[in-house]
PDB file of C-alpha atoms and ligand atoms in Angstrom:
ATOM      1  CA  UNK A 256      11.077 -22.965  -2.988  1.00 64.00           C
ATOM      2  CA  UNK A 257      10.968 -22.500   0.541  1.00 79.00           C
ATOM      3  CA  UNK A 258       7.558 -19.744   1.572  1.00 82.00           C
ATOM      4  CA  UNK A 259       9.530 -16.754   2.344  1.00 85.00           C
ATOM      5  CA  UNK A 260       9.601 -15.927   5.982  1.00 91.00           C
ATOM      6  CA  UNK A 261       9.425 -12.231   6.186  1.00 94.00           C
ATOM      7  CA  UNK A 262       7.047 -10.707   3.637  1.00 96.00           C
ATOM      8  CA  UNK A 263       6.216  -6.739   2.587  1.00 97.00           C
ATOM      9  CA  UNK A 264       2.789  -5.808   1.150  1.00 97.00           C
ATOM     10  CA  UNK A 265       3.282  -2.796  -1.173  1.00 97.00           C
ATOM     11  CA  UNK A 266       0.635  -1.364  -2.937  1.00 95.00           C
ATOM     12  CA  UNK A 267      -1.376   2.046  -3.375  1.00 94.00           C
ATOM     13  CA  UNK A 268      -4.308   2.627  -0.368  1.00 91.00           C
ATOM     14  CA  UNK A 269      -7.111   0.958  -1.255  1.00 87.00           C
ATOM     15  CA  UNK A 270      -5.046  -2.297  -2.886  1.00 91.00           C
ATOM     16  CA  UNK A 271      -6.260  -4.517  -0.393  1.00 90.00           C
ATOM     17  CA  UNK A 272      -2.793  -4.467   1.655  1.00 94.00           C
ATOM     18  CA  UNK A 273      -4.996  -4.817   4.191  1.00 92.00           C
ATOM     19  CA  UNK A 274      -7.507  -7.654   3.334  1.00 91.00           C
ATOM     20  CA  UNK A 275      -4.592  -9.768   2.073  1.00 95.00           C
ATOM     21  CA  UNK A 276      -2.205  -9.283   3.948  1.00 96.00           C
ATOM     22  CA  UNK A 277      -5.226 -11.062   6.530  1.00 94.00           C
ATOM     23  CA  UNK A 278      -5.578 -14.081   4.516  1.00 94.00           C
ATOM     24  CA  UNK A 279      -2.327 -14.552   4.318  1.00 94.00           C
ATOM     25  CA  UNK A 280      -1.486 -14.561   7.936  1.00 94.00           C
ATOM     26  CA  UNK A 281      -4.540 -17.290   7.825  1.00 92.00           C
ATOM     27  CA  UNK A 282      -3.646 -19.083   5.167  1.00 89.00           C
ATOM     28  CA  UNK A 283       0.298 -19.143   5.607  1.00 89.00           C
ATOM     29  CA  UNK A 284       0.475 -18.903   9.506  1.00 89.00           C
ATOM     30  CA  UNK A 285       2.031 -15.024   9.652  1.00 93.00           C
ATOM     31  CA  UNK A 286       2.465 -12.588  12.121  1.00 93.00           C
ATOM     32  CA  UNK A 287       0.364  -9.454  10.191  1.00 94.00           C
ATOM     33  CA  UNK A 288       1.498  -6.247  11.435  1.00 95.00           C
ATOM     34  CA  UNK A 289       0.167  -3.127  10.208  1.00 96.00           C
ATOM     35  CA  UNK A 290       0.675  -0.230  11.027  1.00 97.00           C
ATOM     36  CA  UNK A 291      -2.108   1.964   9.509  1.00 95.00           C
ATOM     37  CA  UNK A 292      -3.538  -0.387  12.529  1.00 93.00           C
ATOM     38  CA  UNK A 293      -1.531  -0.042  15.250  1.00 95.00           C
ATOM     39  CA  UNK A 294      -2.095   4.164  14.391  1.00 96.00           C
ATOM     40  CA  UNK A 295      -5.704   3.541  14.695  1.00 92.00           C
ATOM     41  CA  UNK A 296      -6.030   1.571  17.634  1.00 92.00           C
ATOM     42  CA  UNK A 297      -3.439   4.886  19.216  1.00 94.00           C
ATOM     43  CA  UNK A 298      -6.541   6.790  18.039  1.00 93.00           C
ATOM     44  CA  UNK A 299      -9.370   5.053  19.139  1.00 90.00           C
ATOM     45  CA  UNK A 300      -7.712   4.950  22.693  1.00 93.00           C
ATOM     46  CA  UNK A 301      -6.553   8.403  22.664  1.00 94.00           C
ATOM     47  CA  UNK A 302      -2.712   8.316  23.675  1.00 94.00           C
ATOM     48  CA  UNK A 303      -0.531  10.920  23.550  1.00 94.00           C
ATOM     49  CA  UNK A 304       0.808   9.883  20.267  1.00 94.00           C
ATOM     50  CA  UNK A 305      -2.634   9.331  18.772  1.00 95.00           C
ATOM     51  CA  UNK A 306      -3.742  12.595  19.156  1.00 96.00           C
ATOM     52  CA  UNK A 307      -0.574  13.784  17.278  1.00 96.00           C
ATOM     53  CA  UNK A 308      -1.372  11.300  14.287  1.00 96.00           C
ATOM     54  CA  UNK A 309      -4.858  11.497  14.277  1.00 95.00           C
ATOM     55  CA  UNK A 310      -5.006  15.127  12.098  1.00 95.00           C
ATOM     56  CA  UNK A 311      -2.325  13.767  10.145  1.00 95.00           C
ATOM     57  CA  UNK A 312      -3.956  10.185   9.204  1.00 94.00           C
ATOM     58  CA  UNK A 313      -7.650  12.262   8.726  1.00 91.00           C
ATOM     59  CA  UNK A 314      -5.734  14.505   6.178  1.00 90.00           C
ATOM     60  CA  UNK A 315      -4.231  11.354   3.758  1.00 90.00           C
ATOM     61  CA  UNK A 316      -0.390  12.354   5.119  1.00 93.00           C
ATOM     62  CA  UNK A 317       2.320  10.543   6.228  1.00 96.00           C
ATOM     63  CA  UNK A 318       3.346  10.112  10.129  1.00 97.00           C
ATOM     64  CA  UNK A 319       6.996  10.473  11.117  1.00 97.00           C
ATOM     65  CA  UNK A 320       8.764   7.673  10.074  1.00 97.00           C
ATOM     66  CA  UNK A 321      10.444   7.954  13.670  1.00 96.00           C
ATOM     67  CA  UNK A 322       6.617   7.697  15.381  1.00 96.00           C
ATOM     68  CA  UNK A 323       6.035   5.069  13.077  1.00 97.00           C
ATOM     69  CA  UNK A 324       9.237   2.969  13.437  1.00 96.00           C
ATOM     70  CA  UNK A 325       8.781   2.940  17.833  1.00 94.00           C
ATOM     71  CA  UNK A 326       5.333   1.662  17.453  1.00 94.00           C
ATOM     72  CA  UNK A 327       6.411  -0.731  15.005  1.00 94.00           C
ATOM     73  CA  UNK A 328       9.268  -1.342  17.786  1.00 93.00           C
ATOM     74  CA  UNK A 329       7.003  -2.296  20.861  1.00 92.00           C
ATOM     75  CA  UNK A 330       4.779  -4.116  18.357  1.00 92.00           C
ATOM     76  CA  UNK A 331       6.777  -6.942  17.482  1.00 89.00           C
ATOM     77  CA  UNK A 332       8.730  -7.188  20.457  1.00 86.00           C
ATOM     78  CA  UNK A 333       5.350  -7.868  22.624  1.00 86.00           C
ATOM     79  CA  UNK A 334       4.391 -10.246  19.684  1.00 82.00           C
ATOM     80  CA  UNK A 335       7.934 -11.753  19.935  1.00 74.00           C
ATOM     81  CA  UNK A 336       7.383 -11.638  15.902  1.00 62.00           C
ATOM     82  CA  UNK A 337      11.264 -10.626  14.904  1.00 60.00           C
ATOM     83  CA  UNK A 338      12.937 -13.639  16.743  1.00 67.00           C
ATOM     84  CA  UNK A 339      13.456 -17.436  15.776  1.00 70.00           C
ATOM     85  CA  UNK A 340      11.620 -18.712  12.280  1.00 78.00           C
ATOM     86  CA  UNK A 341       8.295 -16.573  13.006  1.00 87.00           C
ATOM     87  CA  UNK A 342       6.521 -16.025   9.538  1.00 92.00           C
ATOM     88  CA  UNK A 343       5.938 -11.999   9.615  1.00 94.00           C
ATOM     89  CA  UNK A 344       3.623  -9.747   6.816  1.00 96.00           C
ATOM     90  CA  UNK A 345       4.198  -6.312   6.617  1.00 97.00           C
ATOM     91  CA  UNK A 346       1.331  -4.338   6.024  1.00 97.00           C
ATOM     92  CA  UNK A 347       1.871  -0.261   4.988  1.00 95.00           C
ATOM     93  CA  UNK A 348       4.598  -0.420   6.194  1.00 97.00           C
ATOM     94  CA  UNK A 349       7.435   0.726   4.372  1.00 98.00           C
ATOM     95  CA  UNK A 350       5.740   3.200   2.891  1.00 97.00           C
ATOM     96  CA  UNK A 351       8.771   5.885   2.809  1.00 98.00           C
ATOM     97  CA  UNK A 352      12.626   5.052   2.076  1.00 98.00           C
ATOM     98  CA  UNK A 353      14.568   5.602   5.312  1.00 97.00           C
ATOM     99  CA  UNK A 354      11.985   3.509   6.741  1.00 98.00           C
ATOM    100  CA  UNK A 355      12.742   0.665   4.519  1.00 98.00           C
ATOM    101  CA  UNK A 356      16.007   1.084   5.908  1.00 97.00           C
ATOM    102  CA  UNK A 357      14.973   1.481   9.260  1.00 97.00           C
ATOM    103  CA  UNK A 358      13.088  -2.137   8.744  1.00 96.00           C
ATOM    104  CA  UNK A 359      15.841  -3.942   7.308  1.00 96.00           C
ATOM    105  CA  UNK A 360      18.038  -2.641  10.540  1.00 95.00           C
ATOM    106  CA  UNK A 361      15.363  -3.515  12.998  1.00 92.00           C
ATOM    107  CA  UNK A 362      15.326  -6.909  11.164  1.00 92.00           C
ATOM    108  CA  UNK A 363      18.791  -7.066  10.736  1.00 92.00           C
ATOM    109  CA  UNK A 364      18.555  -7.033  15.314  1.00 88.00           C
ATOM    110  CA  UNK A 365      17.836 -10.147  15.175  1.00 86.00           C
ATOM    111  CA  UNK A 366      19.718 -11.968  11.953  1.00 89.00           C
ATOM    112  CA  UNK A 367      16.249 -11.471   9.675  1.00 91.00           C
ATOM    113  CA  UNK A 368      15.882  -9.568   5.959  1.00 94.00           C
ATOM    114  CA  UNK A 369      12.985  -9.279   4.554  1.00 95.00           C
ATOM    115  CA  UNK A 370      12.910 -12.105   1.620  1.00 94.00           C
ATOM    116  CA  UNK A 371       9.688 -10.771  -0.641  1.00 96.00           C
ATOM    117  CA  UNK A 372       7.863  -8.087  -1.601  1.00 97.00           C
ATOM    118  CA  UNK A 373       4.108  -8.427  -3.129  1.00 97.00           C
ATOM    119  CA  UNK A 374       2.766  -5.254  -5.055  1.00 97.00           C
ATOM    120  CA  UNK A 375      -0.537  -5.432  -5.231  1.00 96.00           C
ATOM    121  CA  UNK A 376      -0.928  -3.445  -8.475  1.00 92.00           C
ATOM    122  CA  UNK A 377      -4.352  -1.305  -8.658  1.00 89.00           C
ATOM    123  CA  UNK A 378      -4.889   1.102 -11.280  1.00 86.00           C
ATOM    124  CA  UNK A 379      -5.655   4.400  -9.417  1.00 83.00           C
ATOM    125  CA  UNK A 380      -9.129   4.398 -11.125  1.00 82.00           C
ATOM    126  CA  UNK A 381     -10.021   1.755  -9.432  1.00 85.00           C
ATOM    127  CA  UNK A 382      -9.024   2.489  -6.381  1.00 88.00           C
ATOM    128  CA  UNK A 383     -10.838   5.265  -5.848  1.00 86.00           C
ATOM    129  CA  UNK A 384     -14.306   4.370  -6.208  1.00 84.00           C
ATOM    130  CA  UNK A 385     -12.978   1.038  -3.996  1.00 84.00           C
ATOM    131  CA  UNK A 386     -12.200   3.227  -1.575  1.00 86.00           C
ATOM    132  CA  UNK A 387     -15.271   4.995  -1.108  1.00 86.00           C
ATOM    133  CA  UNK A 388     -16.399   2.023  -1.092  1.00 89.00           C
ATOM    134  CA  UNK A 389     -14.987   0.515   1.989  1.00 89.00           C
ATOM    135  CA  UNK A 390     -16.972   0.526   5.522  1.00 93.00           C
ATOM    136  CA  UNK A 391     -14.900  -0.945   8.447  1.00 91.00           C
ATOM    137  CA  UNK A 392     -16.218  -1.763  12.385  1.00 93.00           C
ATOM    138  CA  UNK A 393     -15.525   0.450  15.483  1.00 90.00           C
ATOM    139  CA  UNK A 394     -15.404  -2.311  17.511  1.00 90.00           C
ATOM    140  CA  UNK A 395     -13.068  -5.396  15.563  1.00 89.00           C
ATOM    141  CA  UNK A 396     -11.695  -3.409  12.679  1.00 85.00           C
ATOM    142  CA  UNK A 397     -13.288  -5.827   9.890  1.00 89.00           C
ATOM    143  CA  UNK A 398     -13.481  -4.352   6.742  1.00 88.00           C
ATOM    144  CA  UNK A 399     -16.311  -4.476   4.767  1.00 92.00           C
ATOM    145  CA  UNK A 400     -16.875  -3.205   0.950  1.00 90.00           C
ATOM    146  CA  UNK A 401     -20.531  -2.415  -0.222  1.00 91.00           C
ATOM    147  CA  UNK A 402     -20.016  -3.767  -2.756  1.00 87.00           C
ATOM    148  CA  UNK A 403     -17.595  -6.895  -2.815  1.00 83.00           C
ATOM    149  CA  UNK A 404     -18.597  -7.746   0.237  1.00 88.00           C
ATOM    150  CA  UNK A 405     -21.233  -6.434   1.894  1.00 94.00           C
ATOM    151  CA  UNK A 406     -22.235  -7.179   5.318  1.00 96.00           C
ATOM    152  CA  UNK A 407     -25.216  -9.609   6.010  1.00 96.00           C
ATOM    153  CA  UNK A 408     -27.099  -6.836   8.003  1.00 95.00           C
ATOM    154  CA  UNK A 409     -26.771  -3.433   6.761  1.00 94.00           C
ATOM    155  CA  UNK A 410     -24.330  -1.372   8.611  1.00 95.00           C
ATOM    156  CA  UNK A 411     -23.361  -3.805  11.312  1.00 97.00           C
ATOM    157  CA  UNK A 412     -20.481  -6.204  11.334  1.00 96.00           C
ATOM    158  CA  UNK A 413     -21.064  -9.838  10.408  1.00 96.00           C
ATOM    159  CA  UNK A 414     -18.779 -10.891  13.548  1.00 95.00           C
ATOM    160  CA  UNK A 415     -18.782  -8.391  16.366  1.00 95.00           C
ATOM    161  CA  UNK A 416     -22.219  -6.605  15.269  1.00 95.00           C
ATOM    162  CA  UNK A 417     -20.448  -3.703  15.989  1.00 95.00           C
ATOM    163  CA  UNK A 418     -21.329  -0.224  13.844  1.00 95.00           C
ATOM    164  CA  UNK A 419     -19.618   0.169  10.104  1.00 96.00           C
ATOM    165  CA  UNK A 420     -18.381   3.063   9.388  1.00 93.00           C
ATOM    166  CA  UNK A 421     -16.389   5.147   6.431  1.00 91.00           C
ATOM    167  CA  UNK A 422     -13.012   5.869   8.240  1.00 85.00           C
ATOM    168  CA  UNK A 423     -12.444   9.454   7.308  1.00 83.00           C
ATOM    169  CA  UNK A 424      -9.351   9.129   5.562  1.00 83.00           C
ATOM    170  CA  UNK A 425     -11.479   6.788   3.054  1.00 86.00           C
ATOM    171  CA  UNK A 426     -13.244  10.241   1.872  1.00 86.00           C
ATOM    172  CA  UNK A 427     -12.442  10.579  -1.442  1.00 86.00           C
ATOM    173  CA  UNK A 428     -10.825  13.520  -0.710  1.00 86.00           C
ATOM    174  CA  UNK A 429      -8.488  12.338   1.239  1.00 89.00           C
ATOM    175  CA  UNK A 430      -7.978   9.573  -0.487  1.00 88.00           C
ATOM    176  CA  UNK A 431      -7.011  11.403  -3.290  1.00 90.00           C
ATOM    177  CA  UNK A 432      -4.242  12.833  -0.945  1.00 91.00           C
ATOM    178  CA  UNK A 433      -3.199   9.531   0.363  1.00 91.00           C
ATOM    179  CA  UNK A 434      -2.481   8.051  -3.567  1.00 92.00           C
ATOM    180  CA  UNK A 435      -0.458  11.575  -4.001  1.00 93.00           C
ATOM    181  CA  UNK A 436       1.695  10.674  -1.285  1.00 94.00           C
ATOM    182  CA  UNK A 437       1.775   6.928  -2.406  1.00 95.00           C
ATOM    183  CA  UNK A 438       3.465   8.039  -5.517  1.00 95.00           C
ATOM    184  CA  UNK A 439       5.488  10.336  -3.962  1.00 96.00           C
ATOM    185  CA  UNK A 440       7.116   8.751  -1.081  1.00 97.00           C
ATOM    186  CA  UNK A 441       6.109   5.454  -1.342  1.00 97.00           C
ATOM    187  CA  UNK A 442       6.557   4.319  -5.321  1.00 96.00           C
ATOM    188  CA  UNK A 443      10.225   4.994  -5.319  1.00 97.00           C
ATOM    189  CA  UNK A 444      10.572   1.735  -2.804  1.00 98.00           C
ATOM    190  CA  UNK A 445       8.993  -0.521  -6.040  1.00 97.00           C
ATOM    191  CA  UNK A 446      11.853  -0.381  -7.984  1.00 96.00           C
ATOM    192  CA  UNK A 447      14.576  -0.104  -4.428  1.00 97.00           C
ATOM    193  CA  UNK A 448      13.168  -4.173  -3.906  1.00 97.00           C
ATOM    194  CA  UNK A 449      13.340  -4.570  -7.327  1.00 96.00           C
ATOM    195  CA  UNK A 450      16.802  -3.905  -8.128  1.00 96.00           C
ATOM    196  CA  UNK A 451      17.653  -5.850  -4.608  1.00 96.00           C
ATOM    197  CA  UNK A 452      15.438  -8.997  -6.574  1.00 95.00           C
ATOM    198  CA  UNK A 453      13.161  -9.148  -3.696  1.00 96.00           C
ATOM    199  CA  UNK A 454       9.634  -7.929  -5.840  1.00 96.00           C
ATOM    200  CA  UNK A 455       6.895  -9.810  -7.198  1.00 95.00           C
ATOM    201  CA  UNK A 456       4.485  -7.970  -8.894  1.00 95.00           C
ATOM    202  CA  UNK A 457       0.562  -9.425  -8.643  1.00 95.00           C
ATOM    203  CA  UNK A 458      -2.566  -8.009 -10.237  1.00 93.00           C
ATOM    204  CA  UNK A 459      -4.708  -5.948  -7.521  1.00 91.00           C
ATOM    205  CA  UNK A 460      -7.991  -5.269  -9.766  1.00 87.00           C
ATOM    206  CA  UNK A 461      -9.904  -8.861  -9.658  1.00 86.00           C
ATOM    207  CA  UNK A 462     -12.007 -10.820  -7.230  1.00 86.00           C
ATOM    208  CA  UNK A 463     -10.192 -10.956  -3.682  1.00 87.00           C
ATOM    209  CA  UNK A 464     -10.131 -14.925  -4.269  1.00 91.00           C
ATOM    210  CA  UNK A 465      -8.201 -14.217  -7.457  1.00 92.00           C
ATOM    211  CA  UNK A 466      -5.226 -11.356  -6.076  1.00 93.00           C
ATOM    212  CA  UNK A 467      -5.299 -13.460  -2.397  1.00 93.00           C
ATOM    213  CA  UNK A 468      -4.196 -16.649  -4.513  1.00 93.00           C
ATOM    214  CA  UNK A 469      -1.394 -14.237  -7.124  1.00 93.00           C
ATOM    215  CA  UNK A 470      -0.618 -13.049  -3.317  1.00 94.00           C
ATOM    216  CA  UNK A 471       0.230 -16.887  -1.868  1.00 92.00           C
ATOM    217  CA  UNK A 472       2.294 -17.908  -4.881  1.00 92.00           C
ATOM    218  CA  UNK A 473       4.268 -14.734  -5.062  1.00 93.00           C
ATOM    219  CA  UNK A 474       5.254 -15.734  -1.271  1.00 91.00           C
ATOM    220  CA  UNK A 475       5.756 -19.390  -2.377  1.00 89.00           C
ATOM    221  CA  UNK A 476       7.651 -18.395  -6.180  1.00 79.00           C
ATOM    222  CA  UNK A 477      10.477 -16.284  -6.630  1.00 68.00           C
ATOM    223  CA  UNK A 478      10.680 -12.992  -8.226  1.00 69.00           C
ATOM    224  CA  UNK A 479       9.634 -12.555 -11.996  1.00 57.00           C
ATOM    225  CA  UNK A 480      12.520 -10.142 -12.437  1.00 49.00           C
ATOM    226  CA  UNK A 481      16.221 -10.073 -11.533  1.00 44.00           C
ATOM    227  CA  UNK A 482      17.584  -6.918 -10.265  1.00 39.00           C
ATOM    228  CA  UNK A 483      17.340  -4.222 -12.686  1.00 40.00           C
ATOM    229  CA  UNK A 484      20.808  -2.542 -12.959  1.00 37.00           C
ATOM    230  CA  UNK A 485      19.225   0.602 -14.050  1.00 35.00           C
ATOM    231  CA  UNK A 486      16.255   0.705 -11.286  1.00 33.00           C
ATOM    232  CA  UNK A 487      17.208   3.678  -8.746  1.00 35.00           C
ATOM    233  CA  UNK A 488      14.060   4.820  -6.839  1.00 32.00           C
ATOM    234  CA  UNK A 489      13.501   8.689  -7.417  1.00 31.00           C
ATOM    235  CA  UNK A 490      14.842  10.609  -4.495  1.00 31.00           C
ATOM    236  CA  UNK A 491      14.086  13.884  -3.456  1.00 34.00           C
ATOM    237  CA  UNK A 492      13.317  17.237  -6.212  1.00 33.00           C
ATOM    238  CA  UNK A 493      16.662  16.262  -8.345  1.00 36.00           C
ATOM    239  CA  UNK A 494      15.505  12.314  -8.836  1.00 35.00           C
ATOM    240  CA  UNK A 495      11.890  13.065  -9.602  1.00 38.00           C
ATOM    241  CA  UNK A 496      12.832  15.468 -12.454  1.00 31.00           C
ATOM    242  CA  UNK A 497      15.176  12.575 -13.673  1.00 33.00           C
ATOM    243  CA  UNK A 498      12.360  10.155 -13.387  1.00 34.00           C
ATOM    244  CA  UNK A 499      10.130  12.569 -15.262  1.00 36.00           C
ATOM    245  CA  UNK A 500      12.232  13.550 -18.158  1.00 32.00           C
ATOM    246  CA  UNK A 501      13.867  10.018 -18.596  1.00 33.00           C
ATOM    247  CA  UNK A 502      12.256   6.571 -17.639  1.00 35.00           C
ATOM    248  CA  UNK A 503      14.357   3.951 -16.210  1.00 38.00           C
ATOM    249  CA  UNK A 504      14.589   0.746 -17.624  1.00 36.00           C
ATOM    250  CA  UNK A 505      12.492  -0.553 -14.266  1.00 39.00           C
ATOM    251  CA  UNK A 506       9.562   1.601 -14.972  1.00 39.00           C
ATOM    252  CA  UNK A 507       9.288   0.843 -18.819  1.00 38.00           C
ATOM    253  CA  UNK A 508       8.737  -2.526 -17.673  1.00 38.00           C
ATOM    254  CA  UNK A 509       6.106  -1.467 -15.055  1.00 38.00           C
ATOM    255  CA  UNK A 510       4.757   0.415 -17.725  1.00 35.00           C
ATOM    256  CA  UNK A 511       4.335  -2.556 -20.137  1.00 34.00           C
ATOM    257  CA  UNK A 512       3.147  -5.182 -17.157  1.00 34.00           C
ATOM    258  CA  UNK A 513       0.310  -3.033 -16.262  1.00 32.00           C
ATOM    259  CA  UNK A 514       0.135  -0.270 -18.218  1.00 33.00           C
ATOM    260  CA  UNK A 515      -3.779   1.246 -16.602  1.00 34.00           C
ATOM    261  CA  UNK A 516      -1.353   1.376 -13.428  1.00 34.00           C
ATOM    262  CA  UNK A 517       1.121   3.358 -15.057  1.00 35.00           C
ATOM    263  CA  UNK A 518      -0.937   5.045 -16.809  1.00 38.00           C
ATOM    264  CA  UNK A 519      -3.131   5.826 -12.991  1.00 37.00           C
ATOM    265  CA  UNK A 520       0.135   7.278 -11.731  1.00 42.00           C
ATOM    266  CA  UNK A 521       1.163   9.637 -14.871  1.00 41.00           C
ATOM    267  CA  UNK A 522      -2.692  10.856 -13.925  1.00 37.00           C
ATOM    268  CA  UNK A 523      -1.799  11.578 -10.303  1.00 36.00           C
ATOM    269  CA  UNK A 524       1.223  13.126 -10.881  1.00 39.00           C
ATOM    270  CA  UNK A 525      -0.172  15.851 -13.846  1.00 38.00           C
ATOM    271  CA  UNK A 526      -3.415  16.430 -11.498  1.00 38.00           C
ATOM    272  CA  UNK A 527      -1.477  17.773  -8.917  1.00 36.00           C
ATOM    273  CA  UNK A 528      -3.142  20.328  -6.135  1.00 37.00           C
ATOM    274  CA  UNK A 529      -5.873  20.342  -8.993  1.00 36.00           C
ATOM    275  CA  UNK A 530      -9.657  21.135  -7.571  1.00 33.00           C
ATOM    276  CA  UNK A 531     -11.320  18.833 -10.511  1.00 34.00           C
ATOM    277  CA  UNK A 532      -9.197  16.896 -12.797  1.00 36.00           C
ATOM    278  CA  UNK A 533      -9.414  13.468 -12.791  1.00 40.00           C
ATOM    279  CA  UNK A 534     -12.259  13.777 -15.648  1.00 40.00           C
ATOM    280  CA  UNK A 535      -9.688  15.474 -17.601  1.00 41.00           C
ATOM    281  CA  UNK A 536      -6.968  12.869 -17.167  1.00 44.00           C
ATOM    282  CA  UNK A 537      -9.248  10.260 -17.958  1.00 44.00           C
ATOM    283  CA  UNK A 538     -10.757  12.184 -21.369  1.00 45.00           C
ATOM    284  CA  UNK A 539      -7.496  12.803 -22.286  1.00 47.00           C
ATOM    285  CA  UNK A 540      -6.509   8.863 -21.726  1.00 46.00           C
ATOM    286  CA  UNK A 541      -9.727   7.618 -23.913  1.00 47.00           C
ATOM    287  CA  UNK A 542      -9.111  10.441 -27.155  1.00 49.00           C
ATOM    288  CA  UNK A 543      -5.057   8.738 -27.005  1.00 50.00           C
ATOM    289  CA  UNK A 544      -6.748   5.504 -26.802  1.00 49.00           C
ATOM    290  CA  UNK A 545      -9.277   5.979 -29.426  1.00 49.00           C
ATOM    291  CA  UNK A 546      -6.279   7.259 -32.261  1.00 50.00           C
ATOM    292  CA  UNK A 547      -4.245   3.984 -31.510  1.00 43.00           C
TER     293      UNK A 547
HETATM  294  P1  LIG B 770      -3.389   2.019   6.113  1.00 79.60           P
HETATM  295  O1  LIG B 770      -4.475   1.305   6.854  1.00 79.60           O
HETATM  296  O2  LIG B 770      -2.147   1.185   5.654  1.00 79.60           O
HETATM  297  O3  LIG B 770      -3.647   2.463   4.651  1.00 79.60           O
HETATM  298  O4  LIG B 770      -3.099   3.892   7.015  1.00 79.60           O
HETATM  299  C1  LIG B 770      -3.577   4.428   7.600  1.00 79.60           C
HETATM  300  C2  LIG B 770      -2.903   6.127   7.675  1.00 79.60           C
HETATM  301  O5  LIG B 770      -1.753   5.710   8.470  1.00 79.60           O
HETATM  302  C3  LIG B 770      -1.956   6.064   6.211  1.00 79.60           C
HETATM  303  O6  LIG B 770      -2.513   7.153   5.414  1.00 79.60           O
HETATM  304  C4  LIG B 770      -0.943   7.376   7.474  1.00 79.60           C
HETATM  305  O7  LIG B 770      -1.634   8.536   7.641  1.00 79.60           O
HETATM  306  C5  LIG B 770      -0.870   5.958   8.306  1.00 79.60           C
HETATM  307  N1  LIG B 770      -0.004   5.560   8.260  1.00 79.60           N
HETATM  308  C6  LIG B 770       0.076   3.884   8.203  1.00 79.60           C
HETATM  309  N2  LIG B 770       1.214   3.114   7.824  1.00 79.60           N
HETATM  310  C7  LIG B 770       2.115   4.662   8.014  1.00 79.60           C
HETATM  311  C8  LIG B 770       3.875   4.218   7.591  1.00 79.60           C
HETATM  312  N3  LIG B 770       4.516   3.181   7.281  1.00 79.60           N
HETATM  313  N4  LIG B 770       4.053   5.444   7.608  1.00 79.60           N
HETATM  314  C9  LIG B 770       3.597   6.585   7.768  1.00 79.60           C
HETATM  315  N5  LIG B 770       2.551   7.148   7.860  1.00 79.60           N
HETATM  316  C10 LIG B 770       1.538   5.701   8.177  1.00 79.60           C
END
């Protein structure tokens, strides 16, 4: 089967989308378009848009669909990425259901469409720790992990010797807010893309090389699951209530395949608006496990 040309990397913050997208871009000759990078660049340059989005990003919120799409369109036009047979990997986009529709329309303008969506599945408990260890170069944007991928000289980038800092939105409180946003606004895309027969799930808890191998196999292979008839993303308040009351078939499937991630999601939902709730949710999960 031919390698997918238009790929979306989906997953919660800290799942390794950025790292994996860069690897894929190099190994598979993809143009890498990361909306987070585009937004950070606008903030760093102090543009008008940068001034608007900075507080939103620092609070762990989502920038408006219109602003993000505007930036993405510009970047795609500059890179000539929408035309011809250029392979493109979208990282951090779409993040909402409306963005998915807008991306479809944008690609359709040049007769293209999303070929594959790779979901990097990682348990919430792993994510918070992982993001806390993340450091980014202020000069070239290279990303390190103090445990898994430390720089050779502490505090300095291996590539350009720039200073390594913790991104303001990588602080613990902000990561928890970003995770809540993910489950509320982005996770409905999982069912959407599964229903369209585009989704492939890759376990994201392992070593970077193992995840990279999984991502590469996912863009080369075909989705394991056919479209699930009942897979309807929870939209709006009613949708959310429905999803809570009766999990869809596809939700049950993902629970079977990735129980840790699913538990993490439930924990995140119950933790909403609570100050220090993680320990309690974990303790509950532990008690349940011991009983069974
Ligand atoms: P990322 O580097 O992808 O984790 O993105 C960092 C931050 O940029 C996110 O927490 C959001 O505040 C913002 N952001 C990135 N991509 C999007 C998007 N597609 N829609 C809305 N906000 C975004």
